[in-house]
Coordinates of C-alpha atoms in Angstrom, one line a residue:
M1 CA 0.9 1.7 19.1
L2 CA -1.1 1.2 15.8
T3 CA -4.0 4.0 15.8
V4 CA -7.3 1.9 14.1
G5 CA -10.9 4.1 13.0
I6 CA -13.6 1.8 12.5
V7 CA -17.1 2.9 10.2
D8 CA -20.5 0.9 9.6
D9 CA -23.9 2.2 9.9
N10 CA -25.2 -1.0 11.3
P11 CA -24.8 -0.9 15.0
R12 CA -24.2 -4.6 15.4
D13 CA -21.3 -4.8 13.5
L14 CA -19.8 -1.8 14.5
E15 CA -19.7 -3.3 17.9
K16 CA -18.4 -6.4 16.8
L17 CA -15.4 -4.3 15.3
E18 CA -15.2 -2.4 18.3
L19 CA -14.5 -5.8 20.1
I20 CA -12.0 -7.1 18.2
V21 CA -9.7 -4.2 18.1
N22 CA -9.8 -3.2 21.5
N23 CA -8.9 -6.9 22.6
M24 CA -5.9 -6.6 20.5
E25 CA -2.4 -5.7 22.0
N26 CA -0.4 -2.4 21.2
V27 CA -3.8 -1.3 19.0
E28 CA -5.6 2.0 19.9
L29 CA -9.3 2.6 18.5
I30 CA -9.0 6.4 18.4
L31 CA -12.0 6.8 15.9
K32 CA -15.4 4.9 16.1
A33 CA -18.5 6.0 13.4
N34 CA -21.7 5.0 11.9
S35 CA -21.6 6.8 8.8
A36 CA -18.5 8.0 6.7
D37 CA -19.3 11.5 6.4
E38 CA -18.1 11.8 10.1
V39 CA -15.0 10.2 9.1
Y40 CA -14.4 12.0 6.6
H41 CA -14.1 15.4 8.7
S42 CA -12.1 13.5 11.3
I43 CA -9.4 12.0 9.4
Q44 CA -8.4 15.4 8.2
K45 CA -7.7 16.6 11.7
T46 CA -6.7 13.1 13.2
P47 CA -5.5 10.7 10.7
V48 CA -5.6 6.9 11.7
D49 CA -2.9 4.1 10.4
L50 CA -5.4 1.7 9.7
L51 CA -9.7 2.3 8.7
I52 CA -11.6 -0.3 8.9
T53 CA -14.9 0.5 6.9
D54 CA -18.2 -1.0 5.7
I55 CA -18.9 -0.1 2.0
E56 CA -22.7 0.6 1.5
M57 CA -23.8 3.2 4.2
P58 CA -26.2 6.3 3.5
G59 CA -24.8 8.9 2.4
M60 CA -20.7 8.8 1.1
S61 CA -19.7 5.3 0.7
G62 CA -16.3 3.7 2.3
Y63 CA -15.8 3.7 -1.7
Q64 CA -15.9 6.9 -2.0
L65 CA -14.4 7.6 1.8
A66 CA -11.4 5.2 0.7
D67 CA -10.9 7.0 -2.9
F68 CA -10.7 10.6 -0.8
I69 CA -8.1 9.1 1.1
Q70 CA -5.9 7.9 -1.7
L71 CA -6.6 11.0 -3.8
N72 CA -5.5 13.3 -0.7
N73 CA -2.5 11.1 -0.3
M74 CA -3.5 10.6 3.0
K75 CA -1.3 7.5 4.7
S76 CA -4.0 6.0 6.2
A77 CA -4.3 2.6 4.9
V78 CA -8.2 0.9 4.1
I79 CA -9.7 -2.8 5.3
F80 CA -13.1 -3.0 3.5
V81 CA -15.6 -5.1 5.6
T82 CA -18.4 -5.8 3.6
A83 CA -21.3 -8.0 2.4
K84 CA -20.9 -7.3 -0.9
S85 CA -18.7 -8.8 -3.2
G86 CA -18.9 -6.7 -6.3
Y87 CA -16.9 -3.9 -5.3
A88 CA -13.4 -6.3 -4.9
V89 CA -12.3 -5.1 -8.2
H90 CA -12.5 -1.4 -7.9
A91 CA -11.5 -2.1 -3.6
F92 CA -8.0 -3.2 -5.7
E93 CA -7.8 -0.6 -8.2
L94 CA -7.6 1.4 -4.9
N95 CA -4.8 -0.7 -3.6
V96 CA -6.6 -1.3 -0.1
H97 CA -5.3 -3.4 2.3
D98 CA -7.8 -6.0 2.7
Y99 CA -11.6 -6.6 1.3
I100 CA -13.5 -8.9 3.9
L101 CA -17.2 -10.4 3.4
K102 CA -19.5 -10.5 6.1
P103 CA -20.2 -12.9 8.3
F104 CA -16.2 -12.7 8.9
N105 CA -14.9 -14.9 11.9
P106 CA -12.8 -12.7 14.1
D107 CA -9.5 -14.6 13.5
R108 CA -10.1 -13.1 10.0
L109 CA -9.7 -9.4 11.0
I110 CA -7.1 -10.1 13.7
Q111 CA -4.7 -11.8 11.0
S112 CA -5.2 -8.6 8.4
I113 CA -4.6 -6.6 11.0
D114 CA -1.2 -8.0 12.2
R115 CA 0.1 -8.5 8.8
F116 CA -0.7 -4.8 8.2
T117 CA 1.5 -4.4 11.7
E118 CA 4.1 -6.2 10.1
K119 CA 4.3 -4.8 6.6
K120 CA 4.1 -1.4 8.5
D121 CA 7.0 -2.3 10.7
A122 CA 8.9 -3.9 7.7
G123 CA 8.7 -0.9 5.7
R124 CA 11.3 1.3 7.8
V125 CA 14.0 1.1 5.3
T126 CA 17.2 2.1 6.3
G127 CA 20.7 2.0 4.8
R128 CA 22.4 3.6 1.5
L129 CA 22.6 2.3 -1.7
F130 CA 26.6 2.4 -3.4
I131 CA 26.1 2.9 -7.5
R132 CA 28.6 4.1 -10.0
S133 CA 27.6 7.2 -11.8
D134 CA 29.4 9.2 -14.3
G135 CA 32.7 8.0 -13.1
D136 CA 31.6 8.9 -9.3
L137 CA 30.6 6.9 -6.1
V138 CA 27.4 8.1 -5.1
V139 CA 25.4 7.5 -2.1
V140 CA 21.8 7.1 -2.2
P141 CA 20.0 6.5 0.8
K142 CA 17.7 3.4 0.6
A143 CA 14.3 4.7 2.1
E144 CA 14.6 7.6 -1.2
I145 CA 14.5 5.1 -3.7
I146 CA 11.1 5.1 -5.4
F147 CA 11.5 2.7 -8.5
L148 CA 14.6 1.6 -10.2
E149 CA 14.7 1.1 -14.3
R150 CA 16.6 -0.7 -16.6
T151 CA 16.5 0.5 -20.4
G152 CA 19.2 -0.6 -22.6
R153 CA 22.7 -0.9 -21.0
T154 CA 21.6 1.5 -18.3
T155 CA 19.9 1.8 -15.1
T156 CA 18.0 4.7 -13.6
I157 CA 17.2 5.1 -10.0
H158 CA 14.7 7.4 -9.7
T159 CA 14.2 9.4 -6.0
I160 CA 12.6 11.6 -4.5
N161 CA 14.8 14.5 -5.5
E162 CA 16.8 13.3 -8.7
T163 CA 17.6 10.8 -10.2
Y164 CA 20.8 8.8 -11.4
E165 CA 22.2 6.4 -14.1
T166 CA 24.4 3.6 -13.9
Y167 CA 25.4 0.7 -15.9
Q168 CA 25.2 -1.6 -13.2
S169 CA 22.3 -4.3 -13.6
L170 CA 19.2 -4.4 -11.9
G171 CA 20.5 -8.1 -11.0
E172 CA 23.9 -5.9 -9.4
L173 CA 21.9 -3.6 -7.6
E174 CA 19.1 -6.1 -6.6
G175 CA 22.0 -8.1 -4.5
D176 CA 22.6 -4.5 -2.6
I177 CA 18.6 -3.7 -1.8
R178 CA 17.8 -6.8 0.7
E179 CA 14.7 -4.7 2.3
S180 CA 11.4 -6.3 2.1
M181 CA 9.7 -3.4 0.4
F182 CA 11.9 -3.6 -2.4
I183 CA 10.5 -6.1 -5.0
R184 CA 11.7 -6.8 -8.5
S185 CA 8.1 -6.3 -10.2
H186 CA 9.0 -6.8 -14.0
R187 CA 12.2 -8.0 -15.6
S188 CA 13.0 -4.2 -16.1
F189 CA 11.8 -2.6 -12.9
I190 CA 12.0 -2.9 -9.3
I191 CA 9.5 -1.1 -7.1
N192 CA 9.6 0.8 -3.5
L193 CA 6.1 -0.4 -2.1
Q194 CA 6.8 2.6 0.2
Y195 CA 5.8 4.8 -2.6
V196 CA 3.2 2.9 -4.7
K197 CA 0.0 4.5 -5.3
R198 CA -2.3 2.1 -7.2
F199 CA -2.0 -0.3 -9.9
A200 CA -3.2 0.8 -13.2
S201 CA -4.5 -2.0 -16.2
Y202 CA -2.0 -1.7 -18.9
S203 CA -2.2 -5.5 -20.5
K204 CA -3.3 -9.0 -20.0
K205 CA 0.3 -9.8 -18.5
S206 CA 0.8 -6.6 -16.6
F207 CA -0.1 -3.3 -14.7
V208 CA 0.9 -0.3 -14.7
V209 CA 2.1 1.0 -11.2
I210 CA 2.0 4.7 -10.2
F211 CA 3.9 6.3 -7.2
E212 CA 3.4 8.9 -5.1
G213 CA 6.3 11.8 -5.6
S214 CA 7.3 10.8 -9.0
S215 CA 5.7 11.5 -12.3
G216 CA 7.8 7.9 -13.2
K217 CA 6.0 4.5 -13.9
A218 CA 6.5 1.3 -13.5
L219 CA 5.7 -1.9 -14.9
V220 CA 4.6 -5.1 -12.7
T221 CA 3.5 -8.6 -14.2
K222 CA 0.2 -10.2 -13.2
E223 CA 1.8 -13.3 -11.7
K224 CA 4.1 -10.7 -9.1
L225 CA 0.7 -8.3 -8.6
K226 CA -1.1 -11.6 -7.4
Y227 CA 2.3 -12.1 -5.1
L228 CA 2.0 -9.1 -3.8
Q229 CA -1.4 -9.2 -2.8
E230 CA -1.1 -12.3 -1.3
N231 CA 1.9 -11.2 1.2
Y232 CA 1.9 -7.1 1.1
F233 CA -1.8 -5.9 0.4

């Protein structure tokens, strides 16, 4: 069951969101509010899987609320539903799930929620990766891998607790990691989308990937990031 929260200072828009969410199967509306301030206090006690929020509201804005969620590493994903298109770049920096402009067709939001549910279900990484490191055969749970990095002749596997080095190429290891959450983001990197916190500007052709649980950083090409936006975020 997907838990959802909605927030909008416009009563009609809030009613529309409520009607859409309540008519979806396997989705439970557990939070309804007309201000981001109310949600700010509520989600700290009772988090939701997905928060659907307007941006411009009296007091705290939806953008500030999403920023709070990201800074505190909360697991709530965010969909912005707004009449303003000018926040799209900032929304991208916050790595929100979707950005929907009002007025919108209900199917547009339904499809976005369905896509998030599919991504959430697909994100359950299982299995183990077998690598050769220092003459040993090391077994690494795939769910613990944050990203893989190719430097020179070696590949470094960054995990939650430690790192491993191997002479196996990214191409070889990519063939062993067939989970949907692992993406070849760059010729030198494979990233686990489960741990991605945000994408930061780096150059005209690439962005830096910032992760939860690791100070290490990866790169993603502009083309691959566009693909991720269309299919994952």
